[in-house]
mmCIF file of C-alpha atoms in Angstrom:
data_model
loop_
_atom_site.group_PDB
_atom_site.id
_atom_site.type_symbol
_atom_site.label_atom_id
_atom_site.label_comp_id
_atom_site.label_asym_id
_atom_site.label_seq_id
_atom_site.Cartn_x
_atom_site.Cartn_y
_atom_site.Cartn_z
ATOM 1 C CA MET A 2 52.314 -44.281 -73.479
ATOM 2 C CA ALA A 3 49.754 -46.550 -71.826
ATOM 3 C CA ALA A 4 48.688 -46.091 -68.218
ATOM 4 C CA THR A 5 45.948 -47.159 -65.837
ATOM 5 C CA GLY A 6 43.889 -44.955 -63.594
ATOM 6 C CA ALA A 7 41.578 -42.520 -65.364
ATOM 7 C CA LEU A 8 41.870 -38.898 -64.278
ATOM 8 C CA LEU A 9 38.355 -37.930 -65.373
ATOM 9 C CA ASP A 10 35.021 -39.095 -64.031
ATOM 10 C CA LEU A 11 32.586 -40.535 -66.572
ATOM 11 C CA VAL A 12 28.788 -40.780 -66.359
ATOM 12 C CA CYS A 13 26.955 -42.870 -68.955
ATOM 13 C CA ASP A 14 23.196 -42.456 -69.444
ATOM 14 C CA THR A 15 20.892 -43.871 -72.118
ATOM 15 C CA ASN A 16 17.594 -42.964 -73.710
ATOM 16 C CA PRO A 17 15.462 -44.972 -73.435
ATOM 17 C CA ASP A 18 16.535 -46.432 -70.100
ATOM 18 C CA PRO A 19 16.771 -49.355 -70.285
ATOM 19 C CA VAL A 20 17.466 -49.865 -73.978
ATOM 20 C CA THR A 21 15.292 -52.404 -75.791
ATOM 21 C CA VAL A 22 16.564 -54.679 -78.539
ATOM 22 C CA SER A 23 15.444 -54.556 -82.156
ATOM 23 C CA THR A 24 13.155 -57.158 -83.700
ATOM 24 C CA ALA A 25 13.002 -58.766 -87.111
ATOM 25 C CA THR A 26 10.426 -56.181 -88.172
ATOM 26 C CA GLU A 27 11.523 -53.063 -86.251
ATOM 27 C CA THR A 28 14.902 -51.454 -85.611
ATOM 28 C CA LYS A 29 14.946 -49.874 -82.146
ATOM 29 C CA ARG A 30 17.089 -46.755 -81.717
ATOM 30 C CA ALA A 31 18.929 -45.492 -78.654
ATOM 31 C CA THR A 32 20.976 -42.513 -77.497
ATOM 32 C CA VAL A 33 24.016 -42.721 -75.220
ATOM 33 C CA PHE A 34 25.152 -39.706 -73.200
ATOM 34 C CA LEU A 35 28.809 -39.801 -72.094
ATOM 35 C CA THR A 36 29.730 -36.956 -69.752
ATOM 36 C CA PHE A 37 33.325 -36.342 -68.659
ATOM 37 C CA ARG A 38 34.305 -34.099 -65.747
ATOM 38 C CA ARG A 39 37.063 -33.558 -63.241
ATOM 39 C CA PRO A 40 36.412 -35.489 -60.001
ATOM 40 C CA ALA A 41 35.143 -33.273 -57.209
ATOM 41 C CA GLY A 42 37.952 -32.015 -55.018
ATOM 42 C CA SER A 43 40.726 -33.144 -57.361
ATOM 43 C CA ALA A 44 43.278 -31.053 -59.216
ATOM 44 C CA ASP A 45 42.764 -29.823 -62.776
ATOM 45 C CA VAL A 46 43.216 -32.337 -65.595
ATOM 46 C CA LYS A 47 44.771 -31.666 -69.011
ATOM 47 C CA CYS A 48 43.167 -33.545 -71.928
ATOM 48 C CA ARG A 49 44.203 -34.084 -75.543
ATOM 49 C CA ALA A 50 41.645 -36.675 -76.671
ATOM 50 C CA LEU A 51 38.690 -38.805 -75.641
ATOM 51 C CA ARG A 52 38.047 -42.033 -77.583
ATOM 52 C CA VAL A 53 34.755 -43.938 -77.407
ATOM 53 C CA THR A 54 34.332 -47.307 -79.136
ATOM 54 C CA VAL A 55 30.894 -48.778 -79.789
ATOM 55 C CA PRO A 56 30.850 -52.579 -80.272
ATOM 56 C CA VAL A 57 28.984 -53.609 -83.426
ATOM 57 C CA GLY A 58 27.554 -57.043 -84.122
ATOM 58 C CA THR A 59 24.954 -59.601 -83.107
ATOM 59 C CA ALA A 60 26.336 -60.750 -79.737
ATOM 60 C CA ALA A 61 24.947 -59.938 -76.290
ATOM 61 C CA GLY A 62 27.963 -57.736 -75.601
ATOM 62 C CA ASP A 63 27.526 -55.729 -78.811
ATOM 63 C CA LEU A 64 25.361 -52.624 -78.877
ATOM 64 C CA SER A 65 24.882 -51.516 -82.468
ATOM 65 C CA LEU A 66 23.322 -53.479 -85.265
ATOM 66 C CA ASN A 67 25.331 -53.534 -88.491
ATOM 67 C CA THR A 68 22.773 -52.146 -90.933
ATOM 68 C CA ASP A 69 22.851 -51.729 -94.688
ATOM 69 C CA ALA A 70 23.556 -48.012 -94.318
ATOM 70 C CA ALA A 71 27.048 -46.577 -94.672
ATOM 71 C CA HIS A 72 29.045 -48.437 -92.060
ATOM 72 C CA ALA A 73 30.130 -45.569 -89.811
ATOM 73 C CA ASP A 74 27.179 -43.328 -90.617
ATOM 74 C CA ASP A 75 24.479 -45.227 -88.739
ATOM 75 C CA ILE A 76 25.212 -43.265 -85.563
ATOM 76 C CA ASP A 77 24.960 -39.489 -85.133
ATOM 77 C CA ASP A 78 27.369 -37.654 -82.833
ATOM 78 C CA TYR A 79 26.994 -34.338 -80.999
ATOM 79 C CA PRO A 80 29.798 -32.866 -78.833
ATOM 80 C CA ARG A 81 28.848 -30.486 -76.043
ATOM 81 C CA ASP A 82 31.448 -28.580 -74.045
ATOM 82 C CA SER A 83 30.279 -26.476 -71.109
ATOM 83 C CA GLY A 84 33.336 -24.297 -71.736
ATOM 84 C CA GLY A 85 32.084 -23.312 -75.195
ATOM 85 C CA PRO A 86 34.579 -24.612 -77.822
ATOM 86 C CA GLU A 87 33.427 -27.163 -80.386
ATOM 87 C CA TRP A 88 35.469 -30.372 -80.375
ATOM 88 C CA ASP A 89 36.470 -32.226 -83.517
ATOM 89 C CA ILE A 90 35.244 -35.807 -83.951
ATOM 90 C CA GLU A 91 36.839 -38.411 -86.190
ATOM 91 C CA ARG A 92 35.244 -41.781 -86.898
ATOM 92 C CA THR A 93 37.118 -44.991 -87.601
ATOM 93 C CA THR A 94 35.878 -48.526 -88.028
ATOM 94 C CA VAL A 95 37.248 -52.025 -87.712
ATOM 95 C CA PRO A 96 38.055 -52.939 -90.458
ATOM 96 C CA PRO A 97 39.052 -49.436 -91.631
ATOM 97 C CA GLU A 98 37.552 -49.835 -95.110
ATOM 98 C CA PRO A 99 34.711 -52.382 -95.064
ATOM 99 C CA THR A 100 33.445 -53.533 -98.416
ATOM 100 C CA ALA A 101 30.143 -55.110 -97.390
ATOM 101 C CA PRO A 102 27.548 -54.889 -94.606
ATOM 102 C CA GLY A 103 28.296 -57.105 -91.636
ATOM 103 C CA GLN A 104 32.056 -56.601 -91.687
ATOM 104 C CA VAL A 105 32.239 -53.776 -89.146
ATOM 105 C CA THR A 106 32.895 -54.951 -85.576
ATOM 106 C CA SER A 107 33.336 -51.545 -83.928
ATOM 107 C CA ILE A 108 33.113 -47.795 -84.505
ATOM 108 C CA THR A 109 35.457 -45.449 -82.631
ATOM 109 C CA PHE A 110 34.743 -41.760 -82.092
ATOM 110 C CA THR A 111 37.897 -39.766 -81.327
ATOM 111 C CA CYS A 112 37.105 -36.371 -79.809
ATOM 112 C CA THR A 113 39.815 -33.691 -79.716
ATOM 113 C CA PRO A 114 39.634 -30.074 -78.503
ATOM 114 C CA PRO A 115 40.131 -27.464 -81.245
ATOM 115 C CA THR A 116 43.302 -26.058 -79.629
ATOM 116 C CA GLY A 117 44.987 -29.469 -79.339
ATOM 117 C CA GLU A 118 44.516 -29.718 -75.584
ATOM 118 C CA THR A 119 42.170 -28.380 -72.943
ATOM 119 C CA THR A 120 41.864 -28.197 -69.169
ATOM 120 C CA PHE A 121 39.104 -29.739 -67.090
ATOM 121 C CA GLY A 122 38.726 -27.458 -64.089
ATOM 122 C CA ALA A 123 35.958 -27.132 -61.530
ATOM 123 C CA GLY A 124 32.543 -27.194 -63.233
ATOM 124 C CA ARG A 125 33.914 -28.024 -66.702
ATOM 125 C CA GLU A 126 32.093 -30.828 -68.516
ATOM 126 C CA PHE A 127 32.281 -32.401 -71.945
ATOM 127 C CA THR A 128 29.410 -34.577 -73.179
ATOM 128 C CA LEU A 129 29.427 -36.782 -76.257
ATOM 129 C CA LEU A 130 25.936 -37.720 -77.470
ATOM 130 C CA LEU A 131 25.775 -40.766 -79.701
ATOM 131 C CA SER A 132 22.240 -40.882 -81.054
ATOM 132 C CA ASN A 133 20.215 -42.896 -83.543
ATOM 133 C CA ILE A 134 22.130 -46.038 -82.564
ATOM 134 C CA PRO A 135 20.440 -49.081 -84.171
ATOM 135 C CA VAL A 136 20.326 -51.542 -81.273
ATOM 136 C CA ASN A 137 20.999 -55.175 -82.157
ATOM 137 C CA ARG A 138 18.535 -58.004 -81.489
ATOM 138 C CA THR A 139 20.307 -59.798 -78.632
ATOM 139 C CA VAL A 140 19.465 -59.239 -74.964
ATOM 140 C CA GLY A 141 22.529 -58.619 -72.822
ATOM 141 C CA ALA A 142 24.946 -56.109 -71.357
ATOM 142 C CA ALA A 143 26.936 -54.082 -73.899
ATOM 143 C CA ARG A 144 29.988 -52.186 -72.740
ATOM 144 C CA LEU A 145 31.556 -49.301 -74.604
ATOM 145 C CA THR A 146 35.331 -48.878 -74.536
ATOM 146 C CA VAL A 147 36.535 -45.427 -73.477
ATOM 147 C CA THR A 148 40.105 -44.125 -73.354
ATOM 148 C CA GLU A 149 41.255 -40.671 -72.311
ATOM 149 C CA THR A 150 44.584 -39.083 -73.262
ATOM 150 C CA THR A 151 45.295 -36.971 -70.202
ATOM 151 C CA ARG A 152 47.854 -35.776 -67.694
ATOM 152 C CA PRO A 153 47.622 -33.951 -64.363
ATOM 153 C CA GLY A 154 47.118 -30.224 -64.764
ATOM 154 C CA SER A 155 50.312 -29.425 -62.871
ATOM 155 C CA GLY A 156 53.480 -31.282 -61.968
ATOM 156 C CA SER A 157 53.634 -34.118 -64.502
ATOM 157 C CA THR A 158 54.213 -33.411 -68.193
ATOM 158 C CA ASP A 159 53.730 -37.030 -69.305
ATOM 159 C CA TRP A 160 50.647 -37.698 -71.402
ATOM 160 C CA ALA A 161 49.103 -41.151 -71.093
ATOM 161 C CA ASP A 162 46.262 -43.159 -72.659
ATOM 162 C CA ARG A 163 44.111 -44.161 -69.717
ATOM 163 C CA PRO A 164 41.195 -46.633 -70.001
ATOM 164 C CA THR A 165 38.022 -45.519 -68.262
ATOM 165 C CA GLY A 166 35.500 -47.785 -66.586
ATOM 166 C CA VAL A 167 32.115 -47.543 -68.307
ATOM 167 C CA PRO A 168 28.827 -48.838 -66.868
ATOM 168 C CA VAL A 169 27.188 -51.487 -69.035
ATOM 169 C CA VAL A 170 24.367 -50.537 -71.378
ATOM 170 C CA GLU A 171 21.502 -52.886 -70.551
ATOM 171 C CA LYS A 172 19.523 -54.298 -73.473
ATOM 172 C CA LEU A 173 16.172 -55.748 -72.441
ATOM 173 C CA ALA A 174 13.815 -57.849 -74.471
ATOM 174 C CA ASN A 175 10.715 -56.204 -75.868
ATOM 175 C CA GLU A 176 8.500 -58.884 -74.362
ATOM 176 C CA PHE A 177 8.800 -57.489 -70.814
ATOM 177 C CA TYR A 178 5.678 -55.367 -70.435
ATOM 178 C CA VAL A 179 2.652 -54.835 -68.238
ATOM 179 C CA ARG A 180 -0.450 -52.980 -69.384
ATOM 180 C CA ASN A 181 -4.238 -52.609 -69.026
ATOM 181 C CA PHE A 182 -4.255 -53.137 -65.249
ATOM 182 C CA SER A 183 -7.867 -52.557 -64.188
ATOM 183 C CA SER A 184 -10.899 -53.930 -62.359
ATOM 184 C CA ARG A 185 -13.538 -55.709 -64.398
ATOM 185 C CA VAL A 186 -16.098 -53.576 -62.557
ATOM 186 C CA GLY A 187 -15.013 -50.123 -61.511
ATOM 187 C CA ARG A 188 -17.634 -49.855 -58.742
ATOM 188 C CA VAL A 189 -18.783 -52.655 -56.438
ATOM 189 C CA ALA A 190 -21.365 -52.982 -53.686
ATOM 190 C CA HIS A 191 -20.318 -52.817 -50.060
ATOM 191 C CA GLY A 192 -18.799 -56.163 -49.059
ATOM 192 C CA GLN A 193 -18.319 -57.323 -52.652
ATOM 193 C CA ALA A 194 -14.971 -58.481 -54.087
ATOM 194 C CA ALA A 195 -13.478 -57.109 -57.280
ATOM 195 C CA VAL A 196 -11.654 -58.997 -60.020
ATOM 196 C CA LEU A 197 -8.425 -57.332 -61.121
ATOM 197 C CA GLU A 198 -6.862 -58.209 -64.473
ATOM 198 C CA TRP A 199 -3.902 -57.133 -66.564
ATOM 199 C CA GLU A 200 -1.752 -58.069 -69.554
ATOM 200 C CA GLY A 201 1.920 -58.844 -69.029
ATOM 201 C CA THR A 202 4.983 -60.812 -69.913
ATOM 202 C CA PRO A 203 4.257 -64.531 -69.627
ATOM 203 C CA GLN A 204 7.871 -65.479 -68.877
ATOM 204 C CA ASN A 205 10.654 -64.317 -66.561
ATOM 205 C CA SER A 206 8.323 -61.984 -64.669
ATOM 206 C CA GLU A 207 6.936 -61.701 -61.157
ATOM 207 C CA TYR A 208 3.898 -59.703 -60.072
ATOM 208 C CA TYR A 209 3.235 -58.215 -56.623
ATOM 209 C CA LEU A 210 0.106 -56.388 -55.445
ATOM 210 C CA TYR A 211 -0.017 -53.610 -52.846
ATOM 211 C CA TRP A 212 -2.984 -51.901 -51.208
ATOM 212 C CA ASP A 213 -3.483 -49.868 -48.027
ATOM 213 C CA ASP A 214 -0.940 -50.965 -45.408
ATOM 214 C CA GLU A 215 -1.106 -54.645 -46.320
ATOM 215 C CA PRO A 216 2.131 -56.538 -47.090
ATOM 216 C CA ALA A 217 2.869 -57.219 -50.738
ATOM 217 C CA LYS A 218 0.996 -60.205 -52.162
ATOM 218 C CA ARG A 219 2.643 -62.245 -54.891
ATOM 219 C CA LEU A 220 0.322 -62.948 -57.809
ATOM 220 C CA PRO A 221 0.397 -65.665 -60.494
ATOM 221 C CA SER A 222 2.581 -64.976 -63.527
ATOM 222 C CA THR A 223 1.199 -67.778 -65.722
ATOM 223 C CA GLY A 224 -2.283 -68.620 -66.870
ATOM 224 C CA PRO A 225 -5.022 -65.986 -66.649
ATOM 225 C CA LEU A 226 -3.502 -62.828 -65.173
ATOM 226 C CA THR A 227 -6.307 -62.077 -62.716
ATOM 227 C CA TYR A 228 -6.747 -61.662 -58.984
ATOM 228 C CA THR A 229 -9.938 -61.642 -56.893
ATOM 229 C CA THR A 230 -9.694 -59.191 -54.029
ATOM 230 C CA HIS A 231 -11.047 -59.524 -50.509
ATOM 231 C CA ALA A 232 -14.556 -58.219 -49.764
ATOM 232 C CA LEU A 233 -14.226 -54.479 -50.157
ATOM 233 C CA THR A 234 -15.865 -52.138 -47.671
ATOM 234 C CA ARG A 235 -14.232 -48.879 -48.793
ATOM 235 C CA THR A 236 -12.764 -47.379 -51.950
ATOM 236 C CA THR A 237 -9.308 -48.913 -52.469
ATOM 237 C CA THR A 238 -6.344 -48.216 -54.762
ATOM 238 C CA PHE A 239 -4.320 -51.255 -55.855
ATOM 239 C CA VAL A 240 -0.718 -50.980 -57.132
ATOM 240 C CA LEU A 241 0.751 -53.709 -59.354
ATOM 241 C CA ASP A 242 4.546 -54.130 -59.294
ATOM 242 C CA ALA A 243 5.787 -56.108 -62.330
ATOM 243 C CA GLN A 244 9.378 -57.292 -61.957
ATOM 244 C CA THR A 245 12.007 -58.963 -64.125
ATOM 245 C CA ARG A 246 15.776 -59.501 -63.972
ATOM 246 C CA ASN A 247 18.104 -57.821 -66.451
ATOM 247 C CA ALA A 248 21.406 -59.105 -67.837
ATOM 248 C CA ALA A 249 23.291 -57.794 -64.792
ATOM 249 C CA ASN A 250 20.899 -59.753 -62.510
ATOM 250 C CA GLN A 251 19.321 -56.521 -61.277
ATOM 251 C CA THR A 252 15.587 -56.174 -60.666
ATOM 252 C CA VAL A 253 13.659 -53.928 -63.070
ATOM 253 C CA HIS A 254 10.214 -52.656 -61.970
ATOM 254 C CA HIS A 255 7.157 -51.460 -63.891
ATOM 255 C CA TYR A 256 4.309 -50.046 -61.757
ATOM 256 C CA ARG A 257 0.607 -49.750 -62.608
ATOM 257 C CA SER A 258 -2.360 -48.755 -60.416
ATOM 258 C CA THR A 259 -6.145 -48.918 -60.452
ATOM 259 C CA THR A 260 -8.853 -47.777 -58.024
ATOM 260 C CA VAL A 261 -12.043 -49.686 -57.148
ATOM 261 C CA THR A 262 -14.909 -47.557 -55.843
ATOM 262 C CA VAL A 263 -17.260 -49.003 -53.182
ATOM 263 C CA LYS A 264 -20.906 -47.961 -52.944
ATOM 264 C CA ASP A 265 -21.821 -46.779 -49.434
ATOM 265 C CA PRO A 266 -18.260 -47.287 -48.189
ATOM 266 C CA ASP A 267 -17.051 -47.533 -44.621
ATOM 267 C CA VAL A 268 -15.336 -44.380 -43.447
ATOM 268 C CA LEU A 269 -12.273 -44.614 -41.252
ATOM 269 C CA ALA A 270 -11.294 -41.274 -39.743
ATOM 270 C CA ARG A 271 -9.387 -40.024 -36.730
ATOM 271 C CA THR A 272 -11.817 -37.126 -36.331
ATOM 272 C CA LEU A 273 -15.309 -36.788 -37.856
ATOM 273 C CA THR A 274 -17.205 -33.536 -37.481
ATOM 274 C CA ALA A 275 -20.776 -33.070 -38.678
ATOM 275 C CA ALA A 276 -21.411 -29.347 -39.088
ATOM 276 C CA ASP A 277 -25.200 -29.819 -39.317
ATOM 277 C CA LYS A 278 -26.588 -33.345 -39.107
ATOM 278 C CA LEU A 279 -25.238 -36.883 -39.110
ATOM 279 C CA ALA A 280 -27.891 -39.219 -40.491
ATOM 280 C CA VAL A 281 -27.798 -42.933 -39.543
ATOM 281 C CA HIS A 282 -30.023 -45.158 -41.651
ATOM 282 C CA ASP A 283 -29.231 -48.517 -40.059
ATOM 283 C CA THR A 284 -27.054 -48.924 -36.967
ATOM 284 C CA PHE A 285 -25.176 -46.359 -34.885
ATOM 285 C CA THR A 286 -22.330 -47.813 -32.796
ATOM 286 C CA ALA A 287 -20.376 -45.861 -30.176
ATOM 287 C CA ASP A 288 -17.211 -47.636 -29.061
ATOM 288 C CA ARG A 289 -15.321 -46.364 -26.009
ATOM 289 C CA THR A 290 -12.939 -49.312 -25.590
ATOM 290 C CA ASP A 291 -10.034 -46.857 -25.587
ATOM 291 C CA ALA A 292 -11.309 -45.651 -22.162
ATOM 292 C CA ARG A 293 -12.127 -42.196 -23.492
ATOM 293 C CA ARG A 294 -15.468 -40.467 -23.236
ATOM 294 C CA THR A 295 -18.135 -41.089 -25.865
ATOM 295 C CA TRP A 296 -20.695 -38.285 -25.810
ATOM 296 C CA ALA A 297 -23.239 -36.406 -27.882
ATOM 297 C CA ARG A 298 -25.496 -33.418 -27.373
ATOM 298 C CA THR A 299 -29.114 -33.562 -28.501
ATOM 299 C CA THR A 300 -29.168 -36.743 -30.599
ATOM 300 C CA ASP A 301 -31.858 -38.455 -32.642
ATOM 301 C CA PHE A 302 -31.305 -42.155 -33.382
ATOM 302 C CA THR A 303 -33.003 -44.031 -36.222
ATOM 303 C CA GLY A 304 -32.805 -47.794 -36.225
ATOM 304 C CA ASP A 305 -30.802 -49.892 -33.775
ATOM 305 C CA VAL A 306 -28.492 -48.184 -31.280
ATOM 306 C CA THR A 307 -25.437 -49.951 -29.868
ATOM 307 C CA ILE A 308 -23.313 -48.443 -27.079
ATOM 308 C CA SER A 309 -20.181 -50.484 -26.271
#
């Protein structure tokens, strides 16, 4: 019997996150974690089976690459039940008996409890790990198909196959990267600018720079990836935010940081206490524009003295 409205909650995580597509010279692998549990506050749920279908092929909506290995053996499966029993897993493919690589369009993993049925109560979880998945070469959003055979734990005795909504598995291109963010000179003189440089994706990327309390500054994403800072008067840490859009039109961030040290830097402090001696080699300035008292005990001044 078919029915809508899944009775179990499903969380889908991936490793790595996000998944990256394979290349002509390297097959990238991924792991998908599918965790089923009873929704918080709901009644117990009886379950006879959980079926997970992985789309296979070259399209953006497919996840697994159809390799030359045995058709259904490319992917490893590991069932984990917080209640202890080990579930049985059966694999089927479409077509059921492929005769050559490239024919398989999907692999279904049917998970059944060893006693024929089980109960999801409070705190009970079942996780299916699908690992060693050879990711295909096409950027996009792949969606697994999941169906549960369940019924309410009390009241109804009618079992039903209920489709479950599954978040998409994002597949990003390998060319989105940012690395080697640094200053050409790690230490600059007081009042000198620094040149920041980095390596990053030349297309479909945006770069933003943060430092101190300044608003984000958008940087060039084409041509030489460099930025000349303002004249630095104190040691400053710069944070680079590299952004791109994934297949679901969501923003993905990669962050990098670098620190530029300034020789003889300005010091900005709310309170400065000299336990012994405060030496001034050039100019001492006392500013009382906030209408508070500016005072000192026995004081020796060297160089110019400015009282404002």
